[in-house]
């Protein structure tokens, strides 16, 4: 690929990124429809639930740790979320706690 083609590729990719970021604001100038607001309300919780199911899909309660690190991480995540009402900090805290337990305590 020539340098000119590389520059063109970067410019097109940048323009596509800007367009996809601006498109919702252009499409919903007068406010989002009711179903879009509904999805904005329910999808974060649904994604959070899906993440929990995904993380627990291979937990073996008959293994040596009996799922203790996973349960502790989930409890901490839920507690931080109830305390801070911030999903990102809850997930980060729970993940960090789980990793410490798995790598240092239950290693």
PDB file of N, CA and C in Angstrom:
ATOM      1  N   UNK A   1       0.844  -1.166   0.000  1.00  0.00           N
ATOM      2  CA  UNK A   1       0.000   0.000   0.000  1.00  0.00           C
ATOM      3  C   UNK A   1       0.895   1.236   0.000  1.00  0.00           C
ATOM      4  N   UNK A   2       0.599   2.145  -0.867  1.00  0.00           N
ATOM      5  CA  UNK A   2       1.411   3.355  -0.975  1.00  0.00           C
ATOM      6  C   UNK A   2       1.077   4.311   0.169  1.00  0.00           C
ATOM      7  N   UNK A   3       1.967   5.261   0.449  1.00  0.00           N
ATOM      8  CA  UNK A   3       1.688   6.239   1.510  1.00  0.00           C
ATOM      9  C   UNK A   3       0.405   7.027   1.253  1.00  0.00           C
ATOM     10  N   UNK A   4       0.128   7.340  -0.003  1.00  0.00           N
ATOM     11  CA  UNK A   4      -1.100   8.085  -0.316  1.00  0.00           C
ATOM     12  C   UNK A   4      -2.336   7.243  -0.010  1.00  0.00           C
ATOM     13  N   UNK A   5      -2.276   5.961  -0.298  1.00  0.00           N
ATOM     14  CA  UNK A   5      -3.394   5.066   0.019  1.00  0.00           C
ATOM     15  C   UNK A   5      -3.566   4.916   1.534  1.00  0.00           C
ATOM     16  N   UNK A   6      -2.466   4.897   2.258  1.00  0.00           N
ATOM     17  CA  UNK A   6      -2.546   4.803   3.715  1.00  0.00           C
ATOM     18  C   UNK A   6      -3.204   6.049   4.294  1.00  0.00           C
ATOM     19  N   UNK A   7      -2.820   7.210   3.794  1.00  0.00           N
ATOM     20  CA  UNK A   7      -3.413   8.461   4.261  1.00  0.00           C
ATOM     21  C   UNK A   7      -4.901   8.487   3.941  1.00  0.00           C
ATOM     22  N   UNK A   8      -5.262   8.073   2.735  1.00  0.00           N
ATOM     23  CA  UNK A   8      -6.675   8.048   2.348  1.00  0.00           C
ATOM     24  C   UNK A   8      -7.460   7.091   3.239  1.00  0.00           C
ATOM     25  N   UNK A   9      -6.878   5.957   3.558  1.00  0.00           N
ATOM     26  CA  UNK A   9      -7.548   4.981   4.420  1.00  0.00           C
ATOM     27  C   UNK A   9      -7.787   5.561   5.809  1.00  0.00           C
ATOM     28  N   UNK A  10      -6.784   6.226   6.352  1.00  0.00           N
ATOM     29  CA  UNK A  10      -6.917   6.835   7.676  1.00  0.00           C
ATOM     30  C   UNK A  10      -7.980   7.927   7.647  1.00  0.00           C
ATOM     31  N   UNK A  11      -8.011   8.744   6.608  1.00  0.00           N
ATOM     32  CA  UNK A  11      -9.003   9.814   6.507  1.00  0.00           C
ATOM     33  C   UNK A  11     -10.419   9.254   6.386  1.00  0.00           C
ATOM     34  N   UNK A  12     -10.587   8.233   5.569  1.00  0.00           N
ATOM     35  CA  UNK A  12     -11.917   7.627   5.426  1.00  0.00           C
ATOM     36  C   UNK A  12     -12.357   6.990   6.739  1.00  0.00           C
ATOM     37  N   UNK A  13     -11.446   6.296   7.399  1.00  0.00           N
ATOM     38  CA  UNK A  13     -11.786   5.676   8.690  1.00  0.00           C
ATOM     39  C   UNK A  13     -12.133   6.747   9.722  1.00  0.00           C
ATOM     40  N   UNK A  14     -11.402   7.837   9.735  1.00  0.00           N
ATOM     41  CA  UNK A  14     -11.700   8.940  10.659  1.00  0.00           C
ATOM     42  C   UNK A  14     -13.037   9.572  10.365  1.00  0.00           C
ATOM     43  N   UNK A  15     -13.329   9.794   9.090  1.00  0.00           N
ATOM     44  CA  UNK A  15     -14.617  10.378   8.715  1.00  0.00           C
ATOM     45  C   UNK A  15     -15.769   9.444   9.084  1.00  0.00           C
ATOM     46  N   UNK A  16     -15.580   8.143   8.880  1.00  0.00           N
ATOM     47  CA  UNK A  16     -16.621   7.172   9.236  1.00  0.00           C
ATOM     48  C   UNK A  16     -16.847   7.159  10.748  1.00  0.00           C
ATOM     49  N   UNK A  17     -15.779   7.277  11.514  1.00  0.00           N
ATOM     50  CA  UNK A  17     -15.911   7.303  12.965  1.00  0.00           C
ATOM     51  C   UNK A  17     -16.669   8.538  13.420  1.00  0.00           C
ATOM     52  N   UNK A  18     -16.317   9.688  12.882  1.00  0.00           N
ATOM     53  CA  UNK A  18     -17.003  10.932  13.244  1.00  0.00           C
ATOM     54  C   UNK A  18     -18.476  10.853  12.845  1.00  0.00           C
ATOM     55  N   UNK A  19     -18.759  10.316  11.681  1.00  0.00           N
ATOM     56  CA  UNK A  19     -20.142  10.203  11.219  1.00  0.00           C
ATOM     57  C   UNK A  19     -20.955   9.283  12.127  1.00  0.00           C
ATOM     58  N   UNK A  20     -20.395   8.142  12.498  1.00  0.00           N
ATOM     59  CA  UNK A  20     -21.151   7.236  13.360  1.00  0.00           C
ATOM     60  C   UNK A  20     -21.349   7.813  14.755  1.00  0.00           C
ATOM     61  N   UNK A  21     -20.433   8.649  15.209  1.00  0.00           N
ATOM     62  CA  UNK A  21     -20.612   9.296  16.515  1.00  0.00           C
ATOM     63  C   UNK A  21     -21.656  10.412  16.439  1.00  0.00           C
ATOM     64  N   UNK A  22     -21.722  11.105  15.326  1.00  0.00           N
ATOM     65  CA  UNK A  22     -22.641  12.239  15.184  1.00  0.00           C
ATOM     66  C   UNK A  22     -24.035  11.820  14.726  1.00  0.00           C
ATOM     67  N   UNK A  23     -24.161  10.637  14.130  1.00  0.00           N
ATOM     68  CA  UNK A  23     -25.430  10.213  13.551  1.00  0.00           C
ATOM     69  C   UNK A  23     -26.591  10.206  14.546  1.00  0.00           C
ATOM     70  N   UNK A  24     -26.438   9.691  15.761  1.00  0.00           N
ATOM     71  CA  UNK A  24     -27.574   9.731  16.694  1.00  0.00           C
ATOM     72  C   UNK A  24     -28.028  11.158  17.011  1.00  0.00           C
ATOM     73  N   UNK A  25     -27.089  12.088  17.113  1.00  0.00           N
ATOM     74  CA  UNK A  25     -27.461  13.467  17.405  1.00  0.00           C
ATOM     75  C   UNK A  25     -28.173  14.114  16.222  1.00  0.00           C
ATOM     76  N   UNK A  26     -27.776  13.717  15.030  1.00  0.00           N
ATOM     77  CA  UNK A  26     -28.450  14.239  13.843  1.00  0.00           C
ATOM     78  C   UNK A  26     -29.827  13.602  13.674  1.00  0.00           C
ATOM     79  N   UNK A  27     -29.938  12.320  13.955  1.00  0.00           N
ATOM     80  CA  UNK A  27     -31.211  11.619  13.765  1.00  0.00           C
ATOM     81  C   UNK A  27     -32.246  12.013  14.806  1.00  0.00           C
ATOM     82  N   UNK A  28     -31.803  12.315  16.016  1.00  0.00           N
ATOM     83  CA  UNK A  28     -32.738  12.634  17.097  1.00  0.00           C
ATOM     84  C   UNK A  28     -32.576  14.074  17.565  1.00  0.00           C
ATOM     85  N   UNK A  29     -32.597  15.004  16.639  1.00  0.00           N
ATOM     86  CA  UNK A  29     -32.441  16.417  16.986  1.00  0.00           C
ATOM     87  C   UNK A  29     -33.531  16.908  17.936  1.00  0.00           C
ATOM     88  N   UNK A  30     -34.734  16.411  17.765  1.00  0.00           N
ATOM     89  CA  UNK A  30     -35.867  16.879  18.575  1.00  0.00           C
ATOM     90  C   UNK A  30     -36.115  15.989  19.787  1.00  0.00           C
ATOM     91  N   UNK A  31     -35.154  15.200  20.155  1.00  0.00           N
ATOM     92  CA  UNK A  31     -35.296  14.291  21.286  1.00  0.00           C
ATOM     93  C   UNK A  31     -35.494  12.871  20.796  1.00  0.00           C
ATOM     94  N   UNK A  32     -35.027  11.949  21.576  1.00  0.00           N
ATOM     95  CA  UNK A  32     -35.112  10.541  21.199  1.00  0.00           C
ATOM     96  C   UNK A  32     -36.537  10.033  21.381  1.00  0.00           C
ATOM     97  N   UNK A  33     -36.954   9.120  20.519  1.00  0.00           N
ATOM     98  CA  UNK A  33     -38.272   8.517  20.699  1.00  0.00           C
ATOM     99  C   UNK A  33     -38.345   7.733  22.014  1.00  0.00           C
ATOM    100  N   UNK A  34     -39.546   7.432  22.427  1.00  0.00           N
ATOM    101  CA  UNK A  34     -39.754   6.765  23.708  1.00  0.00           C
ATOM    102  C   UNK A  34     -39.055   5.410  23.774  1.00  0.00           C
ATOM    103  N   UNK A  35     -39.079   4.644  22.689  1.00  0.00           N
ATOM    104  CA  UNK A  35     -38.455   3.318  22.720  1.00  0.00           C
ATOM    105  C   UNK A  35     -36.936   3.418  22.846  1.00  0.00           C
ATOM    106  N   UNK A  36     -36.331   4.476  22.309  1.00  0.00           N
ATOM    107  CA  UNK A  36     -34.879   4.651  22.450  1.00  0.00           C
ATOM    108  C   UNK A  36     -34.540   4.998  23.903  1.00  0.00           C
ATOM    109  N   UNK A  37     -35.344   5.835  24.527  1.00  0.00           N
ATOM    110  CA  UNK A  37     -35.117   6.152  25.943  1.00  0.00           C
ATOM    111  C   UNK A  37     -35.313   4.908  26.812  1.00  0.00           C
ATOM    112  N   UNK A  38     -36.312   4.085  26.459  1.00  0.00           N
ATOM    113  CA  UNK A  38     -36.539   2.837  27.193  1.00  0.00           C
ATOM    114  C   UNK A  38     -35.320   1.924  27.081  1.00  0.00           C
ATOM    115  N   UNK A  39     -34.787   1.765  25.877  1.00  0.00           N
ATOM    116  CA  UNK A  39     -33.601   0.933  25.691  1.00  0.00           C
ATOM    117  C   UNK A  39     -32.417   1.481  26.485  1.00  0.00           C
ATOM    118  N   UNK A  40     -32.289   2.794  26.539  1.00  0.00           N
ATOM    119  CA  UNK A  40     -31.222   3.406  27.321  1.00  0.00           C
ATOM    120  C   UNK A  40     -31.362   3.128  28.804  1.00  0.00           C
ATOM    121  N   UNK A  41     -32.599   2.916  29.254  1.00  0.00           N
ATOM    122  CA  UNK A  41     -32.823   2.621  30.666  1.00  0.00           C
ATOM    123  C   UNK A  41     -32.574   1.153  31.005  1.00  0.00           C
ATOM    124  N   UNK A  42     -32.970   0.230  30.112  1.00  0.00           N
ATOM    125  CA  UNK A  42     -32.909  -1.188  30.453  1.00  0.00           C
ATOM    126  C   UNK A  42     -31.645  -1.893  29.969  1.00  0.00           C
ATOM    127  N   UNK A  43     -31.010  -1.425  28.922  1.00  0.00           N
ATOM    128  CA  UNK A  43     -29.862  -2.145  28.378  1.00  0.00           C
ATOM    129  C   UNK A  43     -28.650  -2.201  29.309  1.00  0.00           C
ATOM    130  N   UNK A  44     -28.316  -1.148  30.056  1.00  0.00           N
ATOM    131  CA  UNK A  44     -27.158  -1.277  30.948  1.00  0.00           C
ATOM    132  C   UNK A  44     -27.316  -2.410  31.960  1.00  0.00           C
ATOM    133  N   UNK A  45     -28.481  -2.552  32.552  1.00  0.00           N
ATOM    134  CA  UNK A  45     -28.716  -3.651  33.490  1.00  0.00           C
ATOM    135  C   UNK A  45     -28.681  -5.008  32.806  1.00  0.00           C
ATOM    136  N   UNK A  46     -29.229  -5.067  31.588  1.00  0.00           N
ATOM    137  CA  UNK A  46     -29.219  -6.329  30.843  1.00  0.00           C
ATOM    138  C   UNK A  46     -27.790  -6.736  30.489  1.00  0.00           C
ATOM    139  N   UNK A  47     -26.977  -5.779  30.099  1.00  0.00           N
ATOM    140  CA  UNK A  47     -25.582  -6.075  29.773  1.00  0.00           C
ATOM    141  C   UNK A  47     -24.842  -6.515  31.030  1.00  0.00           C
ATOM    142  N   UNK A  48     -25.137  -5.897  32.150  1.00  0.00           N
ATOM    143  CA  UNK A  48     -24.517  -6.272  33.416  1.00  0.00           C
ATOM    144  C   UNK A  48     -24.887  -7.712  33.773  1.00  0.00           C
ATOM    145  N   UNK A  49     -26.154  -8.073  33.620  1.00  0.00           N
ATOM    146  CA  UNK A  49     -26.592  -9.445  33.878  1.00  0.00           C
ATOM    147  C   UNK A  49     -25.938 -10.443  32.945  1.00  0.00           C
ATOM    148  N   UNK A  50     -25.819 -10.071  31.684  1.00  0.00           N
ATOM    149  CA  UNK A  50     -25.159 -10.933  30.710  1.00  0.00           C
ATOM    150  C   UNK A  50     -23.692 -11.142  31.074  1.00  0.00           C
ATOM    151  N   UNK A  51     -23.046 -10.104  31.562  1.00  0.00           N
ATOM    152  CA  UNK A  51     -21.656 -10.206  31.998  1.00  0.00           C
ATOM    153  C   UNK A  51     -21.516 -11.180  33.172  1.00  0.00           C
ATOM    154  N   UNK A  52     -22.452 -11.148  34.098  1.00  0.00           N
ATOM    155  CA  UNK A  52     -22.413 -12.068  35.236  1.00  0.00           C
ATOM    156  C   UNK A  52     -22.562 -13.510  34.755  1.00  0.00           C
ATOM    157  N   UNK A  53     -23.521 -13.744  33.865  1.00  0.00           N
ATOM    158  CA  UNK A  53     -23.725 -15.103  33.343  1.00  0.00           C
ATOM    159  C   UNK A  53     -22.483 -15.570  32.595  1.00  0.00           C
ATOM    160  N   UNK A  54     -21.901 -14.689  31.792  1.00  0.00           N
ATOM    161  CA  UNK A  54     -20.702 -15.043  31.041  1.00  0.00           C
ATOM    162  C   UNK A  54     -19.543 -15.392  31.977  1.00  0.00           C
ATOM    163  N   UNK A  55     -19.385 -14.627  33.035  1.00  0.00           N
ATOM    164  CA  UNK A  55     -18.268 -14.866  33.958  1.00  0.00           C
ATOM    165  C   UNK A  55     -18.450 -16.137  34.773  1.00  0.00           C
ATOM    166  N   UNK A  56     -19.688 -16.537  34.996  1.00  0.00           N
ATOM    167  CA  UNK A  56     -19.933 -17.711  35.833  1.00  0.00           C
ATOM    168  C   UNK A  56     -20.158 -18.989  35.041  1.00  0.00           C
ATOM    169  N   UNK A  57     -20.047 -18.943  33.737  1.00  0.00           N
ATOM    170  CA  UNK A  57     -20.402 -20.092  32.903  1.00  0.00           C
ATOM    171  C   UNK A  57     -19.503 -21.302  33.148  1.00  0.00           C
ATOM    172  N   UNK A  58     -18.284 -21.117  33.598  1.00  0.00           N
ATOM    173  CA  UNK A  58     -17.372 -22.241  33.788  1.00  0.00           C
ATOM    174  C   UNK A  58     -16.985 -22.458  35.249  1.00  0.00           C
ATOM    175  N   UNK A  59     -17.728 -21.874  36.167  1.00  0.00           N
ATOM    176  CA  UNK A  59     -17.425 -22.054  37.582  1.00  0.00           C
ATOM    177  C   UNK A  59     -17.867 -23.454  37.999  1.00  0.00           C
ATOM    178  N   UNK A  60     -16.950 -24.174  38.634  1.00  0.00           N
ATOM    179  CA  UNK A  60     -17.245 -25.516  39.108  1.00  0.00           C
ATOM    180  C   UNK A  60     -17.362 -25.473  40.628  1.00  0.00           C
ATOM    181  N   UNK A  61     -18.579 -25.599  41.162  1.00  0.00           N
ATOM    182  CA  UNK A  61     -18.724 -25.540  42.623  1.00  0.00           C
ATOM    183  C   UNK A  61     -18.073 -26.717  43.349  1.00  0.00           C
ATOM    184  N   UNK A  62     -17.695 -27.745  42.604  1.00  0.00           N
ATOM    185  CA  UNK A  62     -17.042 -28.892  43.220  1.00  0.00           C
ATOM    186  C   UNK A  62     -15.517 -28.789  43.184  1.00  0.00           C
ATOM    187  N   UNK A  63     -14.994 -27.678  42.652  1.00  0.00           N
ATOM    188  CA  UNK A  63     -13.541 -27.504  42.596  1.00  0.00           C
ATOM    189  C   UNK A  63     -13.007 -27.111  43.973  1.00  0.00           C
ATOM    190  N   UNK A  64     -11.697 -26.931  44.044  1.00  0.00           N
ATOM    191  CA  UNK A  64     -11.044 -26.655  45.331  1.00  0.00           C
ATOM    192  C   UNK A  64     -11.557 -25.377  45.983  1.00  0.00           C
ATOM    193  N   UNK A  65     -11.731 -24.307  45.220  1.00  0.00           N
ATOM    194  CA  UNK A  65     -12.143 -23.027  45.804  1.00  0.00           C
ATOM    195  C   UNK A  65     -13.657 -22.919  45.932  1.00  0.00           C
ATOM    196  N   UNK A  66     -14.411 -23.828  45.311  1.00  0.00           N
ATOM    197  CA  UNK A  66     -15.875 -23.876  45.397  1.00  0.00           C
ATOM    198  C   UNK A  66     -16.548 -22.590  44.936  1.00  0.00           C
ATOM    199  N   UNK A  67     -15.925 -21.847  44.042  1.00  0.00           N
ATOM    200  CA  UNK A  67     -16.519 -20.612  43.532  1.00  0.00           C
ATOM    201  C   UNK A  67     -16.442 -19.444  44.491  1.00  0.00           C
ATOM    202  N   UNK A  68     -15.607 -19.547  45.508  1.00  0.00           N
ATOM    203  CA  UNK A  68     -15.498 -18.470  46.504  1.00  0.00           C
ATOM    204  C   UNK A  68     -14.977 -17.172  45.888  1.00  0.00           C
ATOM    205  N   UNK A  69     -13.913 -17.186  45.058  1.00  0.00           N
ATOM    206  CA  UNK A  69     -13.456 -15.917  44.479  1.00  0.00           C
ATOM    207  C   UNK A  69     -14.530 -15.266  43.604  1.00  0.00           C
ATOM    208  N   UNK A  70     -15.265 -16.066  42.857  1.00  0.00           N
ATOM    209  CA  UNK A  70     -16.309 -15.522  42.001  1.00  0.00           C
ATOM    210  C   UNK A  70     -17.427 -14.894  42.834  1.00  0.00           C
ATOM    211  N   UNK A  71     -17.863 -15.612  43.868  1.00  0.00           N
ATOM    212  CA  UNK A  71     -18.927 -15.093  44.733  1.00  0.00           C
ATOM    213  C   UNK A  71     -18.483 -13.819  45.440  1.00  0.00           C
ATOM    214  N   UNK A  72     -17.240 -13.793  45.916  1.00  0.00           N
ATOM    215  CA  UNK A  72     -16.735 -12.594  46.594  1.00  0.00           C
ATOM    216  C   UNK A  72     -16.653 -11.417  45.633  1.00  0.00           C
ATOM    217  N   UNK A  73     -16.210 -11.687  44.411  1.00  0.00           N
ATOM    218  CA  UNK A  73     -16.153 -10.616  43.417  1.00  0.00           C
ATOM    219  C   UNK A  73     -17.524 -10.076  43.075  1.00  0.00           C
ATOM    220  N   UNK A  74     -18.508 -10.970  42.948  1.00  0.00           N
ATOM    221  CA  UNK A  74     -19.876 -10.530  42.650  1.00  0.00           C
ATOM    222  C   UNK A  74     -20.443  -9.715  43.810  1.00  0.00           C
ATOM    223  N   UNK A  75     -20.235 -10.189  45.032  1.00  0.00           N
ATOM    224  CA  UNK A  75     -20.735  -9.442  46.195  1.00  0.00           C
ATOM    225  C   UNK A  75     -20.099  -8.064  46.298  1.00  0.00           C
ATOM    226  N   UNK A  76     -18.790  -7.980  46.069  1.00  0.00           N
ATOM    227  CA  UNK A  76     -18.131  -6.678  46.122  1.00  0.00           C
ATOM    228  C   UNK A  76     -18.633  -5.771  45.003  1.00  0.00           C
ATOM    229  N   UNK A  77     -18.797  -6.331  43.806  1.00  0.00           N
ATOM    230  CA  UNK A  77     -19.298  -5.542  42.684  1.00  0.00           C
ATOM    231  C   UNK A  77     -20.679  -4.987  43.005  1.00  0.00           C
ATOM    232  N   UNK A  78     -21.561  -5.839  43.512  1.00  0.00           N
ATOM    233  CA  UNK A  78     -22.903  -5.374  43.881  1.00  0.00           C
ATOM    234  C   UNK A  78     -22.875  -4.340  44.986  1.00  0.00           C
ATOM    235  N   UNK A  79     -22.019  -4.559  45.986  1.00  0.00           N
ATOM    236  CA  UNK A  79     -21.917  -3.590  47.075  1.00  0.00           C
ATOM    237  C   UNK A  79     -21.406  -2.234  46.620  1.00  0.00           C
ATOM    238  N   UNK A  80     -20.379  -2.244  45.784  1.00  0.00           N
ATOM    239  CA  UNK A  80     -19.847  -0.968  45.273  1.00  0.00           C
ATOM    240  C   UNK A  80     -20.883  -0.267  44.408  1.00  0.00           C
ATOM    241  N   UNK A  81     -21.625  -1.047  43.619  1.00  0.00           N
ATOM    242  CA  UNK A  81     -22.666  -0.418  42.784  1.00  0.00           C
ATOM    243  C   UNK A  81     -23.757   0.206  43.647  1.00  0.00           C
ATOM    244  N   UNK A  82     -24.205  -0.491  44.686  1.00  0.00           N
ATOM    245  CA  UNK A  82     -25.235   0.068  45.563  1.00  0.00           C
ATOM    246  C   UNK A  82     -24.727   1.303  46.312  1.00  0.00           C
ATOM    247  N   UNK A  83     -23.444   1.301  46.631  1.00  0.00           N
ATOM    248  CA  UNK A  83     -22.857   2.421  47.360  1.00  0.00           C
ATOM    249  C   UNK A  83     -22.639   3.626  46.455  1.00  0.00           C
ATOM    250  N   UNK A  84     -22.029   3.413  45.276  1.00  0.00           N
ATOM    251  CA  UNK A  84     -21.631   4.519  44.408  1.00  0.00           C
ATOM    252  C   UNK A  84     -22.618   4.807  43.277  1.00  0.00           C
ATOM    253  N   UNK A  85     -23.464   3.831  42.928  1.00  0.00           N
ATOM    254  CA  UNK A  85     -24.379   3.945  41.775  1.00  0.00           C
ATOM    255  C   UNK A  85     -23.610   4.231  40.490  1.00  0.00           C
ATOM    256  N   UNK A  86     -22.454   3.588  40.368  1.00  0.00           N
ATOM    257  CA  UNK A  86     -21.598   3.752  39.193  1.00  0.00           C
ATOM    258  C   UNK A  86     -21.142   2.370  38.741  1.00  0.00           C
ATOM    259  N   UNK A  87     -21.640   1.942  37.584  1.00  0.00           N
ATOM    260  CA  UNK A  87     -21.367   0.594  37.117  1.00  0.00           C
ATOM    261  C   UNK A  87     -19.888   0.385  36.806  1.00  0.00           C
ATOM    262  N   UNK A  88     -19.233   1.392  36.246  1.00  0.00           N
ATOM    263  CA  UNK A  88     -17.833   1.237  35.875  1.00  0.00           C
ATOM    264  C   UNK A  88     -16.950   1.007  37.097  1.00  0.00           C
ATOM    265  N   UNK A  89     -17.110   1.819  38.129  1.00  0.00           N
ATOM    266  CA  UNK A  89     -16.274   1.627  39.320  1.00  0.00           C
ATOM    267  C   UNK A  89     -16.614   0.314  40.017  1.00  0.00           C
ATOM    268  N   UNK A  90     -17.869  -0.117  39.957  1.00  0.00           N
ATOM    269  CA  UNK A  90     -18.247  -1.396  40.558  1.00  0.00           C
ATOM    270  C   UNK A  90     -17.579  -2.556  39.838  1.00  0.00           C
ATOM    271  N   UNK A  91     -17.609  -2.535  38.523  1.00  0.00           N
ATOM    272  CA  UNK A  91     -16.985  -3.611  37.746  1.00  0.00           C
ATOM    273  C   UNK A  91     -15.478  -3.608  37.953  1.00  0.00           C
ATOM    274  N   UNK A  92     -14.870  -2.446  37.961  1.00  0.00           N
ATOM    275  CA  UNK A  92     -13.417  -2.369  38.183  1.00  0.00           C
ATOM    276  C   UNK A  92     -13.034  -2.892  39.560  1.00  0.00           C
ATOM    277  N   UNK A  93     -13.778  -2.501  40.587  1.00  0.00           N
ATOM    278  CA  UNK A  93     -13.471  -2.954  41.946  1.00  0.00           C
ATOM    279  C   UNK A  93     -13.660  -4.464  42.073  1.00  0.00           C
ATOM    280  N   UNK A  94     -14.756  -4.976  41.555  1.00  0.00           N
ATOM    281  CA  UNK A  94     -15.012  -6.408  41.632  1.00  0.00           C
ATOM    282  C   UNK A  94     -13.995  -7.223  40.866  1.00  0.00           C
ATOM    283  N   UNK A  95     -13.613  -6.734  39.686  1.00  0.00           N
ATOM    284  CA  UNK A  95     -12.617  -7.439  38.878  1.00  0.00           C
ATOM    285  C   UNK A  95     -11.257  -7.440  39.565  1.00  0.00           C
ATOM    286  N   UNK A  96     -10.863  -6.295  40.095  1.00  0.00           N
ATOM    287  CA  UNK A  96      -9.574  -6.208  40.791  1.00  0.00           C
ATOM    288  C   UNK A  96      -9.555  -7.126  42.009  1.00  0.00           C
ATOM    289  N   UNK A  97     -10.629  -7.138  42.771  1.00  0.00           N
ATOM    290  CA  UNK A  97     -10.709  -7.994  43.955  1.00  0.00           C
ATOM    291  C   UNK A  97     -10.652  -9.469  43.562  1.00  0.00           C
ATOM    292  N   UNK A  98     -11.386  -9.837  42.526  1.00  0.00           N
ATOM    293  CA  UNK A  98     -11.374 -11.215  42.039  1.00  0.00           C
ATOM    294  C   UNK A  98      -9.975 -11.627  41.594  1.00  0.00           C
ATOM    295  N   UNK A  99      -9.295 -10.745  40.867  1.00  0.00           N
ATOM    296  CA  UNK A  99      -7.949 -11.080  40.386  1.00  0.00           C
ATOM    297  C   UNK A  99      -6.968 -11.245  41.533  1.00  0.00           C
ATOM    298  N   UNK A 100      -7.096 -10.414  42.568  1.00  0.00           N
ATOM    299  CA  UNK A 100      -6.232 -10.568  43.750  1.00  0.00           C
ATOM    300  C   UNK A 100      -6.502 -11.907  44.428  1.00  0.00           C
ATOM    301  N   UNK A 101      -7.779 -12.250  44.579  1.00  0.00           N
ATOM    302  CA  UNK A 101      -8.114 -13.523  45.218  1.00  0.00           C
ATOM    303  C   UNK A 101      -7.588 -14.709  44.409  1.00  0.00           C
ATOM    304  N   UNK A 102      -7.787 -14.685  43.112  1.00  0.00           N
ATOM    305  CA  UNK A 102      -7.390 -15.818  42.274  1.00  0.00           C
ATOM    306  C   UNK A 102      -5.873 -15.961  42.206  1.00  0.00           C
ATOM    307  N   UNK A 103      -5.172 -14.842  42.133  1.00  0.00           N
ATOM    308  CA  UNK A 103      -3.723 -14.895  41.929  1.00  0.00           C
ATOM    309  C   UNK A 103      -2.916 -14.950  43.211  1.00  0.00           C
ATOM    310  N   UNK A 104      -3.451 -14.451  44.328  1.00  0.00           N
ATOM    311  CA  UNK A 104      -2.674 -14.419  45.559  1.00  0.00           C
ATOM    312  C   UNK A 104      -3.226 -15.298  46.667  1.00  0.00           C
ATOM    313  N   UNK A 105      -4.528 -15.384  46.792  1.00  0.00           N
ATOM    314  CA  UNK A 105      -5.110 -16.123  47.900  1.00  0.00           C
ATOM    315  C   UNK A 105      -5.385 -17.580  47.528  1.00  0.00           C
ATOM    316  N   UNK A 106      -6.058 -17.791  46.398  1.00  0.00           N
ATOM    317  CA  UNK A 106      -6.449 -19.138  45.985  1.00  0.00           C
ATOM    318  C   UNK A 106      -5.538 -19.706  44.895  1.00  0.00           C
ATOM    319  N   UNK A 107      -4.305 -19.258  44.850  1.00  0.00           N
ATOM    320  CA  UNK A 107      -3.377 -19.709  43.803  1.00  0.00           C
ATOM    321  C   UNK A 107      -2.896 -21.120  43.998  1.00  0.00           C
TER     322      UNK A 107
END
